[in-house]
XYZ file of C-alpha atoms in Angstrom:
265
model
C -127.939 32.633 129.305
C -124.574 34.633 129.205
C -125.370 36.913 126.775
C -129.029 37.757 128.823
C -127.071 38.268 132.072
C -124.555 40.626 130.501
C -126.996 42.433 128.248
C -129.406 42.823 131.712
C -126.114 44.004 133.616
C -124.973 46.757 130.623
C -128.424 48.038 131.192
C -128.363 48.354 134.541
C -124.953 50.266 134.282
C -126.105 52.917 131.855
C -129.328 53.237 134.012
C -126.772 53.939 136.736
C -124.887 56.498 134.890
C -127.814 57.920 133.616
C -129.444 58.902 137.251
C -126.099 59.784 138.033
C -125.585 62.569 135.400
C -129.097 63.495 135.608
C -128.154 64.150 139.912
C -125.060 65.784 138.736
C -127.002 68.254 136.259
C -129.703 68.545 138.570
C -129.971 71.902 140.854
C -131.452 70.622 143.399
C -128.482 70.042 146.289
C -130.631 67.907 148.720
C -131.020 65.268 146.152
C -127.144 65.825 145.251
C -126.252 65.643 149.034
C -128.884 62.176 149.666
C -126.998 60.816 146.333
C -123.836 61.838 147.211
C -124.219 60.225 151.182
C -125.379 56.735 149.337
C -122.991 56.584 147.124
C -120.475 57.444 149.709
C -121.400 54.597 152.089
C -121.055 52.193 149.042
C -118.067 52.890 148.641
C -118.270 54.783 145.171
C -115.949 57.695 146.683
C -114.885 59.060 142.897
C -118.762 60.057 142.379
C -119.481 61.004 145.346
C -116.886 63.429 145.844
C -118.140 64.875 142.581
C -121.104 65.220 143.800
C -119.593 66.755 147.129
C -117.662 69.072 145.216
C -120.824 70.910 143.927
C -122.561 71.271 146.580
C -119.351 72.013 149.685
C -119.708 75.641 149.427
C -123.840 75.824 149.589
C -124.039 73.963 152.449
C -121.521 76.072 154.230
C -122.818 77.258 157.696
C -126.036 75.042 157.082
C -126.167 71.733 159.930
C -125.524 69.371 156.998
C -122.164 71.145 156.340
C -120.126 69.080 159.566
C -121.158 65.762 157.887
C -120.678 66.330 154.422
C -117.138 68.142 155.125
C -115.993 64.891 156.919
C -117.341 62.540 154.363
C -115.173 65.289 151.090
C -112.161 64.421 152.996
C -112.629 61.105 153.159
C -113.481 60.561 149.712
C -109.763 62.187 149.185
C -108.085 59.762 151.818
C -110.109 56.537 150.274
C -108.924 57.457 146.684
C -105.355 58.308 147.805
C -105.402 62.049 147.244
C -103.452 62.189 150.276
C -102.215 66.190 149.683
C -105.824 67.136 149.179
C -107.270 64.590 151.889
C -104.684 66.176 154.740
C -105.527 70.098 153.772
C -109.403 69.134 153.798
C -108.789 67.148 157.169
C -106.781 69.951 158.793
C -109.699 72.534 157.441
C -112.542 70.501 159.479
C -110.732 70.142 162.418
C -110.229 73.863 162.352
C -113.897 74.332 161.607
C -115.292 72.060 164.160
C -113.123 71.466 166.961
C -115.082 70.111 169.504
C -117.050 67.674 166.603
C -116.872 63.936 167.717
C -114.821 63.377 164.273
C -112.756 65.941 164.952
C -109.760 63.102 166.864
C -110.428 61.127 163.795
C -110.108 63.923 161.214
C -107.110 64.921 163.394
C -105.363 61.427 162.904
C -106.395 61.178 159.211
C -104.640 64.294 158.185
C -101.461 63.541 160.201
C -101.809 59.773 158.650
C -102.618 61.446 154.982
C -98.972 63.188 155.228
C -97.206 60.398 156.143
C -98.370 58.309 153.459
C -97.201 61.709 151.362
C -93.788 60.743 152.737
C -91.732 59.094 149.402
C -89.198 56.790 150.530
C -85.741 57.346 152.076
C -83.956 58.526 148.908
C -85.908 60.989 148.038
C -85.867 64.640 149.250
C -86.655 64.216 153.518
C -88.818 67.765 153.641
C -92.149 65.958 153.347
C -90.867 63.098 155.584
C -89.803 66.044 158.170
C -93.162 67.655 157.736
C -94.886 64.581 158.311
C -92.953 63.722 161.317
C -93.769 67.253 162.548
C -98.011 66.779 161.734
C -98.016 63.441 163.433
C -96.559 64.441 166.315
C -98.707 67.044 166.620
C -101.827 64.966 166.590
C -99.945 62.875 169.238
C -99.200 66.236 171.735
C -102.950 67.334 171.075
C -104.377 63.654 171.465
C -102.124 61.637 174.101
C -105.248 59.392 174.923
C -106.373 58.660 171.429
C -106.877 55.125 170.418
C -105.003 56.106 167.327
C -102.183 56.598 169.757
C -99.993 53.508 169.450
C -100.607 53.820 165.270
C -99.322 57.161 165.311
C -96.040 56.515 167.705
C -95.498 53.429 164.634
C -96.030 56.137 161.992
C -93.250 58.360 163.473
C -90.969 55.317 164.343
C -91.482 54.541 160.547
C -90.810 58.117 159.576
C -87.681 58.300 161.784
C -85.977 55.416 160.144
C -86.514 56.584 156.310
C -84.607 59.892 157.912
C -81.745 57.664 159.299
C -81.727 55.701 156.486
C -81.123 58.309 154.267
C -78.149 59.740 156.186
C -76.618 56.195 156.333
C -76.774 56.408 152.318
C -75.180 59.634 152.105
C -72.455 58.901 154.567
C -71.968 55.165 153.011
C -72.535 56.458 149.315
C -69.111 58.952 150.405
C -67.149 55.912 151.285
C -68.256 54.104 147.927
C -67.109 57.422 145.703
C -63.285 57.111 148.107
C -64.254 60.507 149.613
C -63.742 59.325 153.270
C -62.599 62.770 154.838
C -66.668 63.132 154.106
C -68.055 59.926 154.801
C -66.150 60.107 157.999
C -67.737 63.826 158.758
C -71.072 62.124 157.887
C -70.863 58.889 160.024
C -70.140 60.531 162.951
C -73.099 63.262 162.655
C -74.773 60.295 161.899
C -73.922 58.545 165.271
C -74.579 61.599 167.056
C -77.886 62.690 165.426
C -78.786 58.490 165.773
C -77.810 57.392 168.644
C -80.254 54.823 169.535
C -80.166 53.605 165.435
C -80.479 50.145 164.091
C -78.461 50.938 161.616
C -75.312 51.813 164.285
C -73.568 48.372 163.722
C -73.302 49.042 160.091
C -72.027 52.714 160.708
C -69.642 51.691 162.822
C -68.086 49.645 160.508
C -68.252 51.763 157.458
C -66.649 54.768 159.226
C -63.879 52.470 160.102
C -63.874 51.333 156.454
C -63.896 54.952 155.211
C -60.888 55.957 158.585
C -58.645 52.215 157.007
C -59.029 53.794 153.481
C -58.269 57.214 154.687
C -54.990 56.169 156.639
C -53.504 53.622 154.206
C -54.212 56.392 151.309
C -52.457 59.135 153.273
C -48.748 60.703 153.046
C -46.113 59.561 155.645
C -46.686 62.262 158.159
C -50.154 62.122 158.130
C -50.515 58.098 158.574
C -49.698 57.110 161.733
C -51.914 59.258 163.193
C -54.744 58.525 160.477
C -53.790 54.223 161.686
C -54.335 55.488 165.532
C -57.882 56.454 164.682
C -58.703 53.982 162.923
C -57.626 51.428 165.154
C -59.730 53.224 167.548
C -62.759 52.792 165.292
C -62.060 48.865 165.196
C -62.406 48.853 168.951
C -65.377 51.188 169.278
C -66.694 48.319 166.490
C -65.821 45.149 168.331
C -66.852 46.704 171.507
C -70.133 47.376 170.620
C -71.122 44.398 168.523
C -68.476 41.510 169.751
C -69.945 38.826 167.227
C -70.548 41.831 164.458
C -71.295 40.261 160.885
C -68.112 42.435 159.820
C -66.089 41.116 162.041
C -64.109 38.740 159.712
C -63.650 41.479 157.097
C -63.006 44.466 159.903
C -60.238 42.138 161.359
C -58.206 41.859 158.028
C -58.376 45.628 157.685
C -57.310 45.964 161.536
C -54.105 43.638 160.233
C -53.300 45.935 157.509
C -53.279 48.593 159.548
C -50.822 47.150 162.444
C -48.684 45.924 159.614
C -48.435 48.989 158.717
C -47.880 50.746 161.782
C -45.013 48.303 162.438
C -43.217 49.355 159.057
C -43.195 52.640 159.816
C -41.794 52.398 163.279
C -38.667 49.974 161.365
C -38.385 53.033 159.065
């Protein structure tokens, strides 16, 4: 009985590609648009965007030509062509502004960049980009229903751009170059200011100003200890019961220790 239901189904599969090569040989673009629209709603996006690709520029200017332009860039989106999906969204929106897909088309292509965005520790131009194409869609649209997705996609897009400052700043401390990771933590702070990530900063620039002040010659130290001590507070201040605060207070220690030494010397 096996065998009979997977012989009938092999069958039915090579009938399937069959009428599909004979629609994709065919010249007859009606029957490639009909095919293309079925296999579309079933979900078959890889053929039909084949099919789609044929037939895009002959149906240009025609009243098929809104449809079938939606469903070619959705066919990108749904098989993660996100590049090509975004272009081909932008393009429709462009060529049919006032089309009731156009919102939708609007969001896709702003949604179709962000998911071009690669995570944090890569290179941040797409993820700028991206932040720049969503809220654009957001400016153009502020009553979308897409509207609270797209304020999550830039609150997403945001953090993978403070993230990766974080990990340049804290990768400085980690390589003992903490005149830079310094530099870097407080752009960071500045550029951040409302950051998750600002209770960790705080401590790793007073990691990176310890380090910096216990490293330095004599008539640079006190001075360097000041400032650091100063990042402590601005620490403890900020986040009383901070997870560091066990580690930070050995460092501040140190640091008095040595501030009393030098005053004996």
């Amino acid at each position: 009985m096996k065998k009979i239901v997977y012989i009938l189904l092999s069958v039915l599969l090579l009938s399937s590609c069959s009428d599909f090569q004979k629609v994709m040989k065919s010249e007859d673009i009606a029957l490639k648009y009909k095919t293309g629209e079925e296999l579309f709603e079933a979900g078959k996006y890889k053929k039909a965007n084949r099919l789609f690709e044929q037939i895009v520029p002959k149906y240009r200017g025609k009243p098929q030509a809104e449809k079938l332009m939606f469903m070619h860039s959705m066919c990108f989106y749904k098989l993660e062509q996100y590049y090509l999906s975004g272009y081909r969204f932008e393009q429709f929106v462009s060529s049919y502004p006032k089309s009731e897909k156009a919102e939708e088309a609007a969001f896709l292509a702003a949604k179709s960049y962000y998911e071009e965005s690669p995570i944090y520790s890569k290179d941040k131009e797409e993820t700028v980009k991206a932040i720049e194409k969503v809220q654009l869609f957001v400016n153009s649209y502020p009553n979308s229903k897409y509207l609270a997705e797209a304020n999550e996609l830039v609150k997403e897009l945001d953090f993978k751009l403070e993230k990766k400052a974080f990990e340049i700043a804290k990768q400085y401390n980690h390589i003992y170059d903490y005149k830079a990771s310094i530099k870097s933590f407080n752009n960071f702070l500045l550029d951040f200011p409302g950051t998750s990530l600002r209770e960790d900063a705080l401590y790793y620039k007073f990691n990176s100003e310890y380090n910096l002040a216990i490293l330095s010659i004599e008539a640079l130290k006190q001075e360097r200890i000041k400032l650091a001590l100063a990042d402590y507070n601005a620490l403890v201040k900020a986040f009383p019961e901070t997870k560091y605060l066990e580690e930070a207070k050995k460092l501040k220690e140190e640091l008095e220790k040595e501030k009393i030494n030098e005053s004996k010397s």
